[in-house]
Amino acid sequence: MSEPLPPGSESGEDALAPTLLYQDDWLVAVNKPSGLLVHRSWLDKGETRFAMQMTRDLIGGRHVYPVHRLDRPTSGVLLFALSPEVARSLTEAFAGRRVHKEYLALVRGWAPARGLIDYPLKEQLDKIADAFADPDKPAQEAVTSFSRLHQVELPHAVSKKHATSRYSLVRLAPHTGRKHQLRRHLDHLFHPIVGDTTHGDGRHNRFFREHFDCQRLLLVARTLSFEHPVLKVPMRIQAPLGAELLSLFARLGWPASESDY
């Protein structure tokens, strides 16, 4: 079996270009940048660039089939199948919770050392895309486990209530796949993800933009682990954090090497 390809270097010429992480005869995985849509959406009619199309171009024009999703502002491992049959198998693996997902998130406050968030979520409906969906559908099971990797206290009074500001880096493992699950669960825990303009804290988002020139959601889909649908061997695909995030971590006093995470 071929080894995963080394992560592509980040290009200053095209910040939205995905880079190849892994490819064989049945699968392809890319590192999706923050800000890139996975596929065409009614919600962003003016957008012309999508991870599906760009991945297809990256591998010579072969059609790719999506098997899971990442929010537009989330970066990290995005997996595609190269045939409908493999897509069906992988989609069933995701639905059957046979794919282990790990994320890294930088959040407001000092998060607990570890924990389990078991908090059902109401489906978030869009006025256009979900016009015919049932608005009274009961909340769905949503479970996320987490552990804290690092924490820091900065001498900046972002909130009027505190003379300093605290942040944590957490590793997240969602056991279910609800829309915006990690962002909503961390908000529920009172540790919203920095850069989240929907479920986050605007004061801390603004502080990171102005003080660290950080313009993105600080959420990364770090790894996917699963059984290869054809070869039946264990797979673990990891996305690099990249120079921008590692530089930010270093400024916060955290390790600044990919191998530390």
GROMACS .gro file of C-alpha atoms in nm:
model
  261
    1MET     CA    1   0.000   0.000   0.000
    2SER     CA    2   0.130   0.346  -0.085
    3GLU     CA    3   0.229   0.581   0.198
    4PRO     CA    4   0.048   0.912   0.252
    5LEU     CA    5   0.198   1.189   0.047
    6PRO     CA    6   0.394   1.455   0.236
    7PRO     CA    7   0.193   1.769   0.305
    8GLY     CA    8   0.226   2.031   0.035
    9SER     CA    9   0.393   2.354   0.125
   10GLU     CA   10   0.166   2.648   0.184
   11SER     CA   11   0.154   2.888  -0.108
   12GLY     CA   12   0.136   3.260  -0.059
   13GLU     CA   13   0.007   3.288  -0.416
   14ASP     CA   14  -0.318   3.106  -0.350
   15ALA     CA   15  -0.428   3.086   0.012
   16LEU     CA   16  -0.740   2.885  -0.083
   17ALA     CA   17  -0.559   2.611  -0.277
   18PRO     CA   18  -0.597   2.267  -0.113
   19THR     CA   19  -0.285   2.052  -0.089
   20LEU     CA   20  -0.266   1.677  -0.142
   21LEU     CA   21  -0.231   1.463   0.171
   22TYR     CA   22  -0.301   1.113   0.036
   23GLN     CA   23  -0.404   0.942  -0.287
   24ASP     CA   24  -0.446   0.586  -0.407
   25ASP     CA   25  -0.675   0.418  -0.661
   26TRP     CA   26  -0.982   0.461  -0.442
   27LEU     CA   27  -0.933   0.764  -0.214
   28VAL     CA   28  -0.792   1.112  -0.215
   29ALA     CA   29  -0.748   1.338   0.087
   30VAL     CA   30  -0.656   1.705   0.085
   31ASN     CA   31  -0.582   1.974   0.337
   32LYS     CA   32  -0.869   2.220   0.295
   33PRO     CA   33  -0.778   2.580   0.381
   34SER     CA   34  -0.999   2.789   0.605
   35GLY     CA   35  -1.240   2.990   0.389
   36LEU     CA   36  -1.287   2.735   0.110
   37LEU     CA   37  -1.630   2.583   0.050
   38VAL     CA   38  -1.643   2.206   0.001
   39HIS     CA   39  -1.896   2.223  -0.282
   40ARG     CA   40  -2.136   2.459  -0.454
   41SER     CA   41  -2.407   2.594  -0.225
   42TRP     CA   42  -2.726   2.795  -0.265
   43LEU     CA   43  -2.608   2.997   0.033
   44ASP     CA   44  -2.302   3.129  -0.151
   45LYS     CA   45  -2.421   3.180  -0.508
   46GLY     CA   46  -2.141   3.423  -0.587
   47GLU     CA   47  -1.863   3.180  -0.492
   48THR     CA   48  -1.672   3.026  -0.783
   49ARG     CA   49  -1.411   2.810  -0.608
   50PHE     CA   50  -1.482   2.483  -0.430
   51ALA     CA   51  -1.271   2.209  -0.274
   52MET     CA   52  -1.434   1.942  -0.492
   53GLN     CA   53  -1.344   2.114  -0.819
   54MET     CA   54  -0.996   2.213  -0.702
   55THR     CA   55  -0.922   1.858  -0.581
   56ARG     CA   56  -1.036   1.718  -0.913
   57ASP     CA   57  -0.800   1.958  -1.092
   58LEU     CA   58  -0.522   1.866  -0.850
   59ILE     CA   59  -0.538   1.495  -0.947
   60GLY     CA   60  -0.569   1.539  -1.320
   61GLY     CA   61  -0.941   1.583  -1.370
   62ARG     CA   62  -1.069   1.258  -1.218
   63HIS     CA   63  -1.413   1.296  -1.059
   64VAL     CA   64  -1.425   1.299  -0.680
   65TYR     CA   65  -1.716   1.210  -0.451
   66PRO     CA   66  -1.760   1.382  -0.111
   67VAL     CA   67  -1.811   1.152   0.188
   68HIS     CA   68  -1.821   1.405   0.474
   69ARG     CA   69  -1.819   1.781   0.525
   70LEU     CA   70  -1.616   2.056   0.683
   71ASP     CA   71  -1.755   2.401   0.756
   72ARG     CA   72  -1.621   2.671   0.529
   73PRO     CA   73  -1.408   2.838   0.803
   74THR     CA   74  -1.266   2.506   0.928
   75SER     CA   75  -0.938   2.384   0.783
   76GLY     CA   76  -0.798   2.034   0.773
   77VAL     CA   77  -0.841   1.682   0.639
   78LEU     CA   78  -1.108   1.651   0.372
   79LEU     CA   79  -1.162   1.302   0.228
   80PHE     CA   80  -1.308   1.214  -0.112
   81ALA     CA   81  -1.383   0.883  -0.280
   82LEU     CA   82  -1.291   0.815  -0.642
   83SER     CA   83  -1.594   0.599  -0.724
   84PRO     CA   84  -1.962   0.587  -0.622
   85GLU     CA   85  -1.913   0.246  -0.462
   86VAL     CA   86  -1.628   0.360  -0.239
   87ALA     CA   87  -1.820   0.678  -0.160
   88ARG     CA   88  -2.114   0.471  -0.042
   89SER     CA   89  -1.891   0.258   0.179
   90LEU     CA   90  -1.721   0.558   0.336
   91THR     CA   91  -2.047   0.744   0.387
   92GLU     CA   92  -2.179   0.440   0.574
   93ALA     CA   93  -1.861   0.430   0.784
   94PHE     CA   94  -1.906   0.795   0.884
   95ALA     CA   95  -2.276   0.739   0.958
   96GLY     CA   96  -2.194   0.424   1.156
   97ARG     CA   97  -1.935   0.611   1.367
   98ARG     CA   98  -1.651   0.392   1.240
   99VAL     CA   99  -1.439   0.694   1.150
  100HIS     CA  100  -1.242   0.856   1.431
  101LYS     CA  101  -1.206   1.233   1.392
  102GLU     CA  102  -0.973   1.460   1.588
  103TYR     CA  103  -0.975   1.838   1.583
  104LEU     CA  104  -0.770   2.110   1.747
  105ALA     CA  105  -0.937   2.430   1.865
  106LEU     CA  106  -0.816   2.742   2.038
  107VAL     CA  107  -1.085   2.853   2.281
  108ARG     CA  108  -1.158   3.134   2.524
  109GLY     CA  109  -1.081   3.065   2.888
  110TRP     CA  110  -0.908   2.781   3.066
  111ALA     CA  111  -1.095   2.471   2.959
  112PRO     CA  112  -1.118   2.168   3.192
  113ALA     CA  113  -0.834   1.917   3.160
  114ARG     CA  114  -1.070   1.671   2.991
  115GLY     CA  115  -1.437   1.596   2.964
  116LEU     CA  116  -1.734   1.470   2.767
  117ILE     CA  117  -1.998   1.705   2.629
  118ASP     CA  118  -2.325   1.516   2.594
  119TYR     CA  119  -2.563   1.788   2.485
  120PRO     CA  120  -2.834   1.728   2.221
  121LEU     CA  121  -2.854   1.989   1.946
  122LYS     CA  122  -3.153   2.121   1.758
  123GLU     CA  123  -3.095   2.108   1.385
  124GLN     CA  124  -2.999   2.449   1.253
  125LEU     CA  125  -3.217   2.527   0.954
  126ASP     CA  126  -3.143   2.770   0.674
  127LYS     CA  127  -3.432   2.974   0.533
  128ILE     CA  128  -3.347   2.879   0.174
  129ALA     CA  129  -3.177   2.539   0.180
  130ASP     CA  130  -3.406   2.400   0.454
  131ALA     CA  131  -3.728   2.575   0.357
  132PHE     CA  132  -3.928   2.250   0.370
  133ALA     CA  133  -3.759   2.095   0.675
  134ASP     CA  134  -3.951   2.035   0.997
  135PRO     CA  135  -3.872   2.323   1.237
  136ASP     CA  136  -4.013   2.123   1.529
  137LYS     CA  137  -3.781   1.826   1.489
  138PRO     CA  138  -3.653   1.716   1.834
  139ALA     CA  139  -3.294   1.786   1.933
  140GLN     CA  140  -3.055   1.515   1.814
  141GLU     CA  141  -2.796   1.330   2.019
  142ALA     CA  142  -2.460   1.510   2.007
  143VAL     CA  143  -2.151   1.392   2.194
  144THR     CA  144  -1.796   1.533   2.196
  145SER     CA  145  -1.499   1.431   2.409
  146PHE     CA  146  -1.211   1.669   2.467
  147SER     CA  147  -0.878   1.716   2.641
  148ARG     CA  148  -0.679   2.031   2.708
  149LEU     CA  149  -0.330   2.045   2.559
  150HIS     CA  150  -0.210   2.395   2.655
  151GLN     CA  151  -0.329   2.711   2.824
  152VAL     CA  152  -0.207   3.069   2.850
  153GLU     CA  153  -0.290   3.390   3.033
  154LEU     CA  154  -0.220   3.713   2.845
  155PRO     CA  155  -0.179   4.059   3.005
  156HIS     CA  156  -0.461   4.210   2.800
  157ALA     CA  157  -0.801   4.314   2.935
  158VAL     CA  158  -1.017   4.196   2.644
  159SER     CA  159  -1.318   4.185   2.876
  160LYS     CA  160  -1.394   4.467   3.119
  161LYS     CA  161  -1.452   4.205   3.389
  162HIS     CA  162  -1.093   4.074   3.387
  163ALA     CA  163  -0.748   4.238   3.382
  164THR     CA  164  -0.605   3.947   3.182
  165SER     CA  165  -0.733   3.707   2.917
  166ARG     CA  166  -0.707   3.329   2.922
  167TYR     CA  167  -0.706   3.081   2.634
  168SER     CA  168  -0.674   2.706   2.588
  169LEU     CA  169  -0.581   2.470   2.308
  170VAL     CA  170  -0.804   2.162   2.316
  171ARG     CA  171  -0.816   1.835   2.125
  172LEU     CA  172  -1.170   1.739   2.027
  173ALA     CA  173  -1.319   1.407   1.919
  174PRO     CA  174  -1.680   1.431   1.797
  175HIS     CA  175  -1.870   1.104   1.835
  176THR     CA  176  -2.164   1.234   1.634
  177GLY     CA  177  -2.176   1.460   1.330
  178ARG     CA  178  -2.425   1.739   1.389
  179LYS     CA  179  -2.408   2.070   1.205
  180HIS     CA  180  -2.158   2.304   1.375
  181GLN     CA  181  -2.138   2.049   1.659
  182LEU     CA  182  -1.794   2.144   1.790
  183ARG     CA  183  -1.857   2.517   1.767
  184ARG     CA  184  -2.194   2.486   1.943
  185HIS     CA  185  -2.069   2.241   2.207
  186LEU     CA  186  -1.777   2.463   2.305
  187ASP     CA  187  -2.006   2.763   2.323
  188HIS     CA  188  -2.233   2.556   2.549
  189LEU     CA  189  -1.927   2.485   2.767
  190PHE     CA  190  -1.863   2.864   2.787
  191HIS     CA  191  -1.534   2.817   2.600
  192PRO     CA  192  -1.623   2.935   2.248
  193ILE     CA  193  -1.372   2.888   1.967
  194VAL     CA  194  -1.174   3.200   1.885
  195GLY     CA  195  -1.266   3.335   1.543
  196ASP     CA  196  -1.617   3.190   1.546
  197THR     CA  197  -1.836   3.475   1.421
  198THR     CA  198  -2.159   3.280   1.477
  199HIS     CA  199  -2.115   3.103   1.812
  200GLY     CA  200  -1.810   3.284   1.950
  201ASP     CA  201  -1.717   3.595   2.149
  202GLY     CA  202  -1.678   3.903   1.929
  203ARG     CA  203  -1.442   4.078   2.172
  204HIS     CA  204  -1.189   3.794   2.167
  205ASN     CA  205  -1.229   3.746   1.792
  206ARG     CA  206  -1.147   4.113   1.744
  207PHE     CA  207  -0.849   4.091   1.982
  208PHE     CA  208  -0.697   3.806   1.781
  209ARG     CA  209  -0.755   3.991   1.456
  210GLU     CA  210  -0.595   4.312   1.582
  211HIS     CA  211  -0.321   4.173   1.807
  212PHE     CA  212  -0.220   3.858   1.616
  213ASP     CA  213  -0.348   3.940   1.265
  214CYS     CA  214  -0.552   3.619   1.289
  215GLN     CA  215  -0.845   3.638   1.048
  216ARG     CA  216  -0.977   3.282   1.070
  217LEU     CA  217  -1.171   3.036   1.282
  218LEU     CA  218  -0.917   2.857   1.500
  219LEU     CA  219  -1.052   2.508   1.438
  220VAL     CA  220  -0.855   2.242   1.250
  221ALA     CA  221  -0.969   1.895   1.141
  222ARG     CA  222  -0.637   1.739   1.236
  223THR     CA  223  -0.679   1.364   1.169
  224LEU     CA  224  -0.912   1.103   1.022
  225SER     CA  225  -0.866   0.738   1.122
  226PHE     CA  226  -1.065   0.458   0.957
  227GLU     CA  227  -1.042   0.121   0.785
  228HIS     CA  228  -0.963   0.147   0.415
  229PRO     CA  229  -1.288   0.050   0.237
  230VAL     CA  230  -1.109  -0.169  -0.021
  231LEU     CA  231  -0.772  -0.271   0.122
  232LYS     CA  232  -0.913  -0.326   0.473
  233VAL     CA  233  -0.607  -0.180   0.645
  234PRO     CA  234  -0.597   0.093   0.912
  235MET     CA  235  -0.569   0.446   0.775
  236ARG     CA  236  -0.466   0.760   0.960
  237ILE     CA  237  -0.451   1.082   0.758
  238GLN     CA  238  -0.323   1.398   0.923
  239ALA     CA  239  -0.333   1.759   0.809
  240PRO     CA  240  -0.045   1.992   0.888
  241LEU     CA  241  -0.116   2.288   1.112
  242GLY     CA  242   0.097   2.510   0.890
  243ALA     CA  243   0.325   2.805   0.949
  244GLU     CA  244   0.049   3.054   1.035
  245LEU     CA  245  -0.092   2.852   1.326
  246LEU     CA  246   0.245   2.733   1.451
  247SER     CA  247   0.366   3.094   1.456
  248LEU     CA  248   0.058   3.192   1.656
  249PHE     CA  249   0.117   2.906   1.902
  250ALA     CA  250   0.478   3.018   1.945
  251ARG     CA  251   0.363   3.372   2.026
  252LEU     CA  252   0.138   3.222   2.293
  253GLY     CA  253   0.435   3.035   2.443
  254TRP     CA  254   0.328   2.691   2.317
  255PRO     CA  255   0.544   2.445   2.119
  256ALA     CA  256   0.599   2.552   1.759
  257SER     CA  257   0.662   2.221   1.584
  258GLU     CA  258   0.413   1.999   1.396
  259SER     CA  259   0.536   1.696   1.590
  260ASP     CA  260   0.423   1.853   1.918
  261TYR     CA  261   0.058   1.821   1.817
   0.00000   0.00000   0.00000
